[in-house]
XYZ file of C-alpha atoms in Angstrom:
449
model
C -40.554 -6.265 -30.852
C -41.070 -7.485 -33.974
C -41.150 -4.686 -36.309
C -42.198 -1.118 -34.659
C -43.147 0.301 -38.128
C -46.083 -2.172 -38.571
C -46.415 -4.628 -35.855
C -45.934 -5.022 -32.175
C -45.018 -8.709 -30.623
C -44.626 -9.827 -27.401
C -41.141 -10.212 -25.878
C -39.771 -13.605 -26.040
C -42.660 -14.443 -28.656
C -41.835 -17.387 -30.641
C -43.419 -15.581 -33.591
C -40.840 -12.617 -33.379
C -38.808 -14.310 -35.982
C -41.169 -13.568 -38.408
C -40.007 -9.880 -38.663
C -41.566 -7.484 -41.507
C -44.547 -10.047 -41.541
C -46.608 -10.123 -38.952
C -46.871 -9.737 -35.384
C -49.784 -9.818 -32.008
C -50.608 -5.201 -31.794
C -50.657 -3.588 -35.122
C -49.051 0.126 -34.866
C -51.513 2.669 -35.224
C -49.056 4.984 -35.086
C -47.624 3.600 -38.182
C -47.553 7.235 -40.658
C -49.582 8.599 -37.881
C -50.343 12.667 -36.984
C -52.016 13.555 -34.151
C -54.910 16.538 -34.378
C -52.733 18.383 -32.547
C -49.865 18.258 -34.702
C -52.636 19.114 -37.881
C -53.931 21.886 -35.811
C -50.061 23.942 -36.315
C -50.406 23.240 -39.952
C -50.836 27.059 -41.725
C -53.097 25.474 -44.174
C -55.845 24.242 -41.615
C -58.059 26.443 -39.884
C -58.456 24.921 -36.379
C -60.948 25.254 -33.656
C -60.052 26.277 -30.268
C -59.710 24.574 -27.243
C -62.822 23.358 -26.261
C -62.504 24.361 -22.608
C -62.161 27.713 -23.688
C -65.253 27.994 -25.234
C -68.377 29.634 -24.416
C -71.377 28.140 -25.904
C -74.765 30.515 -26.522
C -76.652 27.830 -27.428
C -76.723 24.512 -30.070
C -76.521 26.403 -33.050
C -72.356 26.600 -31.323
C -71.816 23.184 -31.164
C -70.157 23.298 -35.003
C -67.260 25.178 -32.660
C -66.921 21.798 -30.936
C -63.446 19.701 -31.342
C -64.578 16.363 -32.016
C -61.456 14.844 -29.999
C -63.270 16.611 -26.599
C -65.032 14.870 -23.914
C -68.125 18.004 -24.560
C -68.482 16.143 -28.340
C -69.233 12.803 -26.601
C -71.481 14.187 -24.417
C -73.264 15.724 -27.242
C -74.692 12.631 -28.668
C -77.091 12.022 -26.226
C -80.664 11.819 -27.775
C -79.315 12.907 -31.301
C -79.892 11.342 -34.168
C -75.858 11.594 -35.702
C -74.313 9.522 -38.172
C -73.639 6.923 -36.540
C -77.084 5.491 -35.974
C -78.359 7.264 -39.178
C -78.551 3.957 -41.545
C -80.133 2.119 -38.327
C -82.942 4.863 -37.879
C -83.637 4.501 -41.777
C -83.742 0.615 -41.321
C -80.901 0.050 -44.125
C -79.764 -2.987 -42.603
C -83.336 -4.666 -42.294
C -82.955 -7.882 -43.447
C -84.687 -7.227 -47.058
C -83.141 -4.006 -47.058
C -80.132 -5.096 -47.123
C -80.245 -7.701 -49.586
C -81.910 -4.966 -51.908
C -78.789 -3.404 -51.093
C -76.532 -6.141 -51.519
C -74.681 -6.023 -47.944
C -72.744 -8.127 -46.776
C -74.693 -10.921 -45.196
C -73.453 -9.539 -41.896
C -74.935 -6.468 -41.774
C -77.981 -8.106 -41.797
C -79.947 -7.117 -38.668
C -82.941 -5.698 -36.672
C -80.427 -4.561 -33.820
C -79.168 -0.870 -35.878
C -82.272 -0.058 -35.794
C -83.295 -0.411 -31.905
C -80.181 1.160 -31.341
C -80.773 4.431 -33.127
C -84.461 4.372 -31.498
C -83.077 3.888 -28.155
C -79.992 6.335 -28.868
C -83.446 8.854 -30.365
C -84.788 7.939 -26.796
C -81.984 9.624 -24.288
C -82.277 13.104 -22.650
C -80.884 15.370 -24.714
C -77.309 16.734 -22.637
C -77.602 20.628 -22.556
C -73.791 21.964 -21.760
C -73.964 25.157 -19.241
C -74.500 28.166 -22.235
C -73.204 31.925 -22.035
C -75.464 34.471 -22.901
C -73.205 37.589 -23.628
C -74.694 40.707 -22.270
C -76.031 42.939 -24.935
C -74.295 46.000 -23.396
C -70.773 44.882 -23.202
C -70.432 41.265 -25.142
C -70.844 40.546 -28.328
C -72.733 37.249 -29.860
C -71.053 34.343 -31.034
C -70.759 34.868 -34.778
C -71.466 32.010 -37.549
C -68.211 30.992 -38.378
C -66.759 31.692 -41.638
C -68.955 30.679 -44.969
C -67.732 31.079 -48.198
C -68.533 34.051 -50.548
C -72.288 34.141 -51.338
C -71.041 35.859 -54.501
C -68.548 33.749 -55.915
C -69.593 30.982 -58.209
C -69.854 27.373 -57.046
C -66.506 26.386 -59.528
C -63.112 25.488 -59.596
C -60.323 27.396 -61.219
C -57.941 26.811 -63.916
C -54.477 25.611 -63.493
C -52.192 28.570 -62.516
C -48.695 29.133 -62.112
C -46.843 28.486 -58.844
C -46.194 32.083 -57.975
C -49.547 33.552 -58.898
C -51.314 30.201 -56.950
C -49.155 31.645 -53.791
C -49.956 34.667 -54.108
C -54.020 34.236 -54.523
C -53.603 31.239 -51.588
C -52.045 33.978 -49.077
C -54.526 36.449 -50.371
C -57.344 34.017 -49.741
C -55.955 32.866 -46.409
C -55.679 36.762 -45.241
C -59.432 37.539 -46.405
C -60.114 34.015 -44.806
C -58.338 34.553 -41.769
C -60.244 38.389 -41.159
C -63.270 36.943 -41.654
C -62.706 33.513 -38.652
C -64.263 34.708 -35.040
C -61.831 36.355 -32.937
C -61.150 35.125 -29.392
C -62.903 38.226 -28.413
C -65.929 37.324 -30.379
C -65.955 33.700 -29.018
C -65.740 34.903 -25.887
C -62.293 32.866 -25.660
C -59.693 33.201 -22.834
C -56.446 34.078 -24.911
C -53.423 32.012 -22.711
C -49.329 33.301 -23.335
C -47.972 31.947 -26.391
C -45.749 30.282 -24.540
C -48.184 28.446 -22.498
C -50.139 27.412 -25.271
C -46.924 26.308 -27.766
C -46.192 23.813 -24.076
C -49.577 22.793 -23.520
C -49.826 22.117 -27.078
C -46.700 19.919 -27.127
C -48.293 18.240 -24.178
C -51.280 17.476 -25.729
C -49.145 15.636 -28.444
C -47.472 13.690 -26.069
C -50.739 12.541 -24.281
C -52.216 11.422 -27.973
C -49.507 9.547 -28.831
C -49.062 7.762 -25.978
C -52.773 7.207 -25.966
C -52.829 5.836 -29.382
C -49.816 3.348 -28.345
C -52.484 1.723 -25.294
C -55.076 2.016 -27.705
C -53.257 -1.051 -29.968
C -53.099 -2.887 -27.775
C -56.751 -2.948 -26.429
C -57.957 -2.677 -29.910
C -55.653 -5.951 -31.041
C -57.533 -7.952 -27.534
C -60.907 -7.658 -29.374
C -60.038 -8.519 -32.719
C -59.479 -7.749 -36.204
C -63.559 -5.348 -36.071
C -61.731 -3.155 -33.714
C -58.675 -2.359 -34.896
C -60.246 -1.335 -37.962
C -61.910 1.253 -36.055
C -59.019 2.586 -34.207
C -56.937 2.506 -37.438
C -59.459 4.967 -39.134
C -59.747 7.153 -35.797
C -56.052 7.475 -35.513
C -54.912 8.090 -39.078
C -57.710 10.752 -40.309
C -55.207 13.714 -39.161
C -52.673 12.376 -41.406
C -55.106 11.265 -44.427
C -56.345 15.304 -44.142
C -52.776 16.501 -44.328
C -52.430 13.956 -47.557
C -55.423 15.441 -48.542
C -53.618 19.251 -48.451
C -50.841 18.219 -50.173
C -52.432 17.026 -53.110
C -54.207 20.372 -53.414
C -51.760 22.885 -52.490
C -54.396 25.821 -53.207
C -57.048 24.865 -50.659
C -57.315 25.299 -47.613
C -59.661 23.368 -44.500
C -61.166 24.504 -41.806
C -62.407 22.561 -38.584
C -65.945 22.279 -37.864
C -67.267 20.562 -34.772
C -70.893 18.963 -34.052
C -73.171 20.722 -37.015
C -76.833 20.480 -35.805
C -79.762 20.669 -38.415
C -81.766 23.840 -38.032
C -85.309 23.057 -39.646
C -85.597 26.446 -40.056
C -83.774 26.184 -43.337
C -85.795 23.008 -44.995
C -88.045 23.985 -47.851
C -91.182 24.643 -45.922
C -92.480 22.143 -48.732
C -90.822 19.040 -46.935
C -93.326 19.402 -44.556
C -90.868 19.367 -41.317
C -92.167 22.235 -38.895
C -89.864 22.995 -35.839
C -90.647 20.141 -33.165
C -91.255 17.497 -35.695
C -87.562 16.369 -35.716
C -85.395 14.966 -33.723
C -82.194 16.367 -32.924
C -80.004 15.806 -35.992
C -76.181 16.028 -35.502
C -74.158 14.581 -38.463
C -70.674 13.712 -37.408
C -68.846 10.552 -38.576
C -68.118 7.016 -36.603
C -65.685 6.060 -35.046
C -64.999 3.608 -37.802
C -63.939 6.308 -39.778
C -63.263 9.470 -37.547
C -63.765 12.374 -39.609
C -65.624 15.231 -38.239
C -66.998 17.443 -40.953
C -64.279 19.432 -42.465
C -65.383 22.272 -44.839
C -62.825 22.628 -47.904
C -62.560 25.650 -50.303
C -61.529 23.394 -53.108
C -59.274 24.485 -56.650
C -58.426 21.385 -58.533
C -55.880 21.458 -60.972
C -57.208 20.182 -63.926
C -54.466 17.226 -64.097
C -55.861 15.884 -60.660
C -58.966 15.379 -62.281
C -60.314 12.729 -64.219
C -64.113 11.698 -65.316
C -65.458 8.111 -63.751
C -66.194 6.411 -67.608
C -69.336 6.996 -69.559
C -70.675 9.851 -66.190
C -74.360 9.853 -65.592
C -75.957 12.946 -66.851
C -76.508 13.684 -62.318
C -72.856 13.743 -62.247
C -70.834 16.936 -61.558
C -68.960 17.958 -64.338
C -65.941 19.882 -62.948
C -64.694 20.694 -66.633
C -67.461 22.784 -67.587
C -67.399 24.344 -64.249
C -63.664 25.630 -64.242
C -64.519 29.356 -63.724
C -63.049 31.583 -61.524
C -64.213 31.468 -57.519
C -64.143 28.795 -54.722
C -66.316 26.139 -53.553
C -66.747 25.205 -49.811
C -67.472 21.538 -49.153
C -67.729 19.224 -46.587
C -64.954 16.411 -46.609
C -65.477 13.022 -45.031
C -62.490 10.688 -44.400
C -62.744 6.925 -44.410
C -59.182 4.974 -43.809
C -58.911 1.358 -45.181
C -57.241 -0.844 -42.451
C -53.688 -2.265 -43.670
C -54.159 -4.919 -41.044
C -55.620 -8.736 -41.491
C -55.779 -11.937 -38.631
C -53.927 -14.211 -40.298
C -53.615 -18.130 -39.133
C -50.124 -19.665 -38.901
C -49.095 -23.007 -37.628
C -45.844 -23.800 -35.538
C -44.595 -26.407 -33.818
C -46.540 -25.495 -30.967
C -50.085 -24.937 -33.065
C -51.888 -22.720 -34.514
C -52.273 -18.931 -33.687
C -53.104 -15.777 -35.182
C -51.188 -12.895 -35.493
C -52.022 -9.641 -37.558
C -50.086 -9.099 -40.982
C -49.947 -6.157 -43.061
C -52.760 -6.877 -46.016
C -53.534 -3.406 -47.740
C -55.974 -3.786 -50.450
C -55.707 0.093 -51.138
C -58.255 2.545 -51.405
C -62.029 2.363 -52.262
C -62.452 2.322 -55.953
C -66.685 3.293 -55.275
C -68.491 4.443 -52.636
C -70.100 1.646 -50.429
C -73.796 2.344 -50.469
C -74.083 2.697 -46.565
C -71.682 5.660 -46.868
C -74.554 7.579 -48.597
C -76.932 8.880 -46.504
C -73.835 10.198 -44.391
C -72.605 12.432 -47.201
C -76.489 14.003 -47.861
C -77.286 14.710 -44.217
C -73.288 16.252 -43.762
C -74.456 18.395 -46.388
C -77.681 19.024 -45.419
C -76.257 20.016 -41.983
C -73.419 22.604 -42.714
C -74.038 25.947 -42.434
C -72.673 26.605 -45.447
C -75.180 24.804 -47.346
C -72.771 23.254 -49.684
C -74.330 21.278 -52.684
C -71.541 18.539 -52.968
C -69.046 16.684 -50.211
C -65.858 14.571 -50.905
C -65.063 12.098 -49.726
C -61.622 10.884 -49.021
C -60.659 6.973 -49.015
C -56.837 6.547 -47.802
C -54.703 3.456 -47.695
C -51.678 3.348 -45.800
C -49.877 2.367 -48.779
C -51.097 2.529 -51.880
C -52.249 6.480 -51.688
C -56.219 7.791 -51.634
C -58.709 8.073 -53.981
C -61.221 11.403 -54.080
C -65.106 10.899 -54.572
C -67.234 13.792 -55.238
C -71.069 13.460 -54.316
C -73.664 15.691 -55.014
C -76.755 16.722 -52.858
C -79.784 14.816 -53.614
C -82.901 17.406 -52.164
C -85.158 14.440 -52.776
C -83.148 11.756 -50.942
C -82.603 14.065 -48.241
C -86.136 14.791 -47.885
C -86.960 11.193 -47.812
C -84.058 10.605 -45.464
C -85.443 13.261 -42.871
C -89.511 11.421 -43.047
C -87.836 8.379 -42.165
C -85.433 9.248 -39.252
C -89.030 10.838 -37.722
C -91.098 8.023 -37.898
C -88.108 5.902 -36.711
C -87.810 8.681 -33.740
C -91.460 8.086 -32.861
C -91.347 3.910 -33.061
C -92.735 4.148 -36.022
C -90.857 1.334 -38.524
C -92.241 0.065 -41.428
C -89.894 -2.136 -43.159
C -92.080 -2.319 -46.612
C -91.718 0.833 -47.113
C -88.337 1.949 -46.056
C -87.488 -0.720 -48.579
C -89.422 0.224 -51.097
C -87.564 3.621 -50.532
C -84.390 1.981 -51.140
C -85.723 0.357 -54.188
C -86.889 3.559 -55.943
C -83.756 5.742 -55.155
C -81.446 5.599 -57.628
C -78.551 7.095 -55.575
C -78.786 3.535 -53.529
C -79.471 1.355 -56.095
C -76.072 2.672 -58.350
C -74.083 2.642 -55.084
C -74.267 6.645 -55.467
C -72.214 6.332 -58.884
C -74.646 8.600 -60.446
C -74.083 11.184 -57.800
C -69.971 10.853 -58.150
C -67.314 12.136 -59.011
C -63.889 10.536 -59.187
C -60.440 12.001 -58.924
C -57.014 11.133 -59.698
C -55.703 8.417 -56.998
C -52.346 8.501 -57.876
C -51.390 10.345 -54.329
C -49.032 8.273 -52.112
């Protein structure tokens, strides 16, 4: 072993003498939590077992774990994040030099994948339908206030912040769906606090194969397992640099076009199924956050667009819910060294740190997340984490136009309908694109380790 807190290296390996430098599996372990572990923090609001779960119907999918074989199965024939950019033809050829990609992400492939993926049989899990006279229905799960203003508070003092944080959690906690309501088997506490430490177990060693099969297929996929593997930890990051809030767990959010503006011109059975949920590359599930800055966390991006959200002159009194989106930066780089018996390349740890701007392809994520959640919020963060040089928070907010846009697009793309011309001239007249959604951002303080 070469060094078990970054790298992984073959017994015997003639490269094991570079220790602390570089070695064949990076750990994705390294700093690593595993949902499980998240799911016994006080301060997150988790989701119950998924095989516990009765389902009346799609609008329950949002009660989902994402880390369940049912969430897999629920991409089938719907139109989720992960194919979103390829259904609105971003990485077209002239799109994406419009958008200044990198020359690799440069094809026509994205977007016969999302048709293809638009193609599949939608999977329908077995549903319960309660009976009237002795169930009850599955109820929405918890929104924010309708009443309270969409604003941050003031700084407060440690002892009245606990004391409004239990309060909230209490009022929170009364208003989650009980097992009774979800139609939940309830198991011993016993039997859950074991299974739950067995779960644990499983993950980790999990992750630990996972290395190593990520590491045989290069440097592309270890990035992805890095940022599937360290979101529970970057969300826990994320809780300790805002002791006040609190997050709770929301599973596979379908669109109901019975909320659009009936202006946007999208009658039920004009869509295709839209789930937002976030890749692989970046794991994050949509997480909805009831959000109380202090005001030394936060700090203006220079010279802010007048479309910016200006959290100063909204520090009121009230919470906001949001969605949060996590994206993990890979500490881990292929890197070519020559020996006396040749060349070879072994992974080193290179962290550049967080983002310091939201890449452009992350955009139309954010708007459909929002777009999506029940809650309707009107701004997401988004989270960029580094394994060693702390995170960086971005705050975007909704764009009604974009989204509308966004939703005529992903139809015609559904129906083999692609016209490149104009999905680039699209991308040409929307300013959220074109400023790499700095117009539409916020940035916090990314001094968090």
């Amino acid at each position: 072993m070469t060094n078990q807190t970054y790298l992984t290296s073959a017994a015997g390996d003639a490269g094991a003498v570079e220790e602390m430098r570089g070695g064949n599996v990076p750990n994705l372990l390294w700093q690593a939590i595993t949902f499980e572990e998240l799911r016994d923090n006080t301060d997150f609001q988790a989701l119950p077992p998924v095989q516990e779960l009765r389902l009346a119907g799609p609008e329950d999918y949002r009660y989902v774990r994402q880390d369940s074989d049912l969430w897999d199965a629920l991409h089938a024939g719907v139109c989720t994040t992960s194919c979103l950019n390829g259904a609105l033809g971003f990485f077209e050829p002239q799109a994406a030099k419009v958008l200044h990609l990198p020359r690799g992400y440069a094809s026509h492939s994205p977007a016969m994948s999302a048709y293809h993926r638009l193609r599949l049989p939608v999977y329908t899990p077995p549903f319960h339908h309660p009976d009237a006279a002795t169930d009850e229905p599955i109820p929405a799960a918890a929104d924010a206030d309708d009443s309270a203003p969409a604003t941050a508070s003031l700084p407060e003092s440690s002892s009245m912040a606990r004391k409004k944080r239990r309060r909230r959690k209490n009022d929170a906690a009364s208003q989650v769906p009980t097992a009774e309501q979800l139609h939940i088997k309830q198991a011993p506490a016993t039997a859950s606090k074991a299974a739950a430490q067995a779960a644990i177990t499983r993950e980790r060693m999990r992750l630990q194969s996972k290395s190593r099969s990520a590491a045989n297929r290069g440097e592309g996929s270890v990035r992805m397992a890095w940022g599937s593997a360290q979101e529970a930890a970057t969300l826990v990051s994320l809780m300790a640099a805002f002791p006040s809030s609190s997050l709770q767990e929301v599973g596979l959010c379908w669109l109901d076009t019975n909320t659009l503006p009936p202006e946007w011109g999208f009658p039920p059975g004009t869509l295709p199924p839209l789930g937002p949920l976030s890749t692989l590359a970046a794991d994050a599930g949509s997480f909805l956050q009831e959000l109380q800055p202090s005001a030394s966390h936060i700090q203006q991006q220079p010279e802010p667009k007048p479309t910016a959200m200006d959290l100063h002159a909204s520090m009121g009194g009230g919470v906001i819910a949001e969605v949060v989106e996590v994206k993990n930066t890979c500490p881990f780089r292929l890197q070519t060294r020559i020996s006396r018996k040749g060349a070879r390349q072994v992974f080193v740890v290179a962290d550049r740190g967080p983002r310091d701007q939201v890449p452009v392809q992350w955009v139309a994520q954010l708007q459909m997340e929002m777009l999506a959640a029940p809650q309707k919020p009107s701004s997401a963060l988004l989270v960029s984490r580094s394994a060693t040089k702390g995170i960086t928070l971005f705050r975007m907010v909704k764009n009604e136009e974009f989204q509308r846009l966004m939703l005529y697009f992903v139809s015609r793309a559904a129906s083999g309908h692609f016209d490149e011309a104009q999905q680039t001239a699209f991308i040409t007249d929307n300013s959220t694109l074109n400023a790499r959604g700095r117009p539409y951002m916020t940035s916090l303080s990314h001094s968090w380790a």
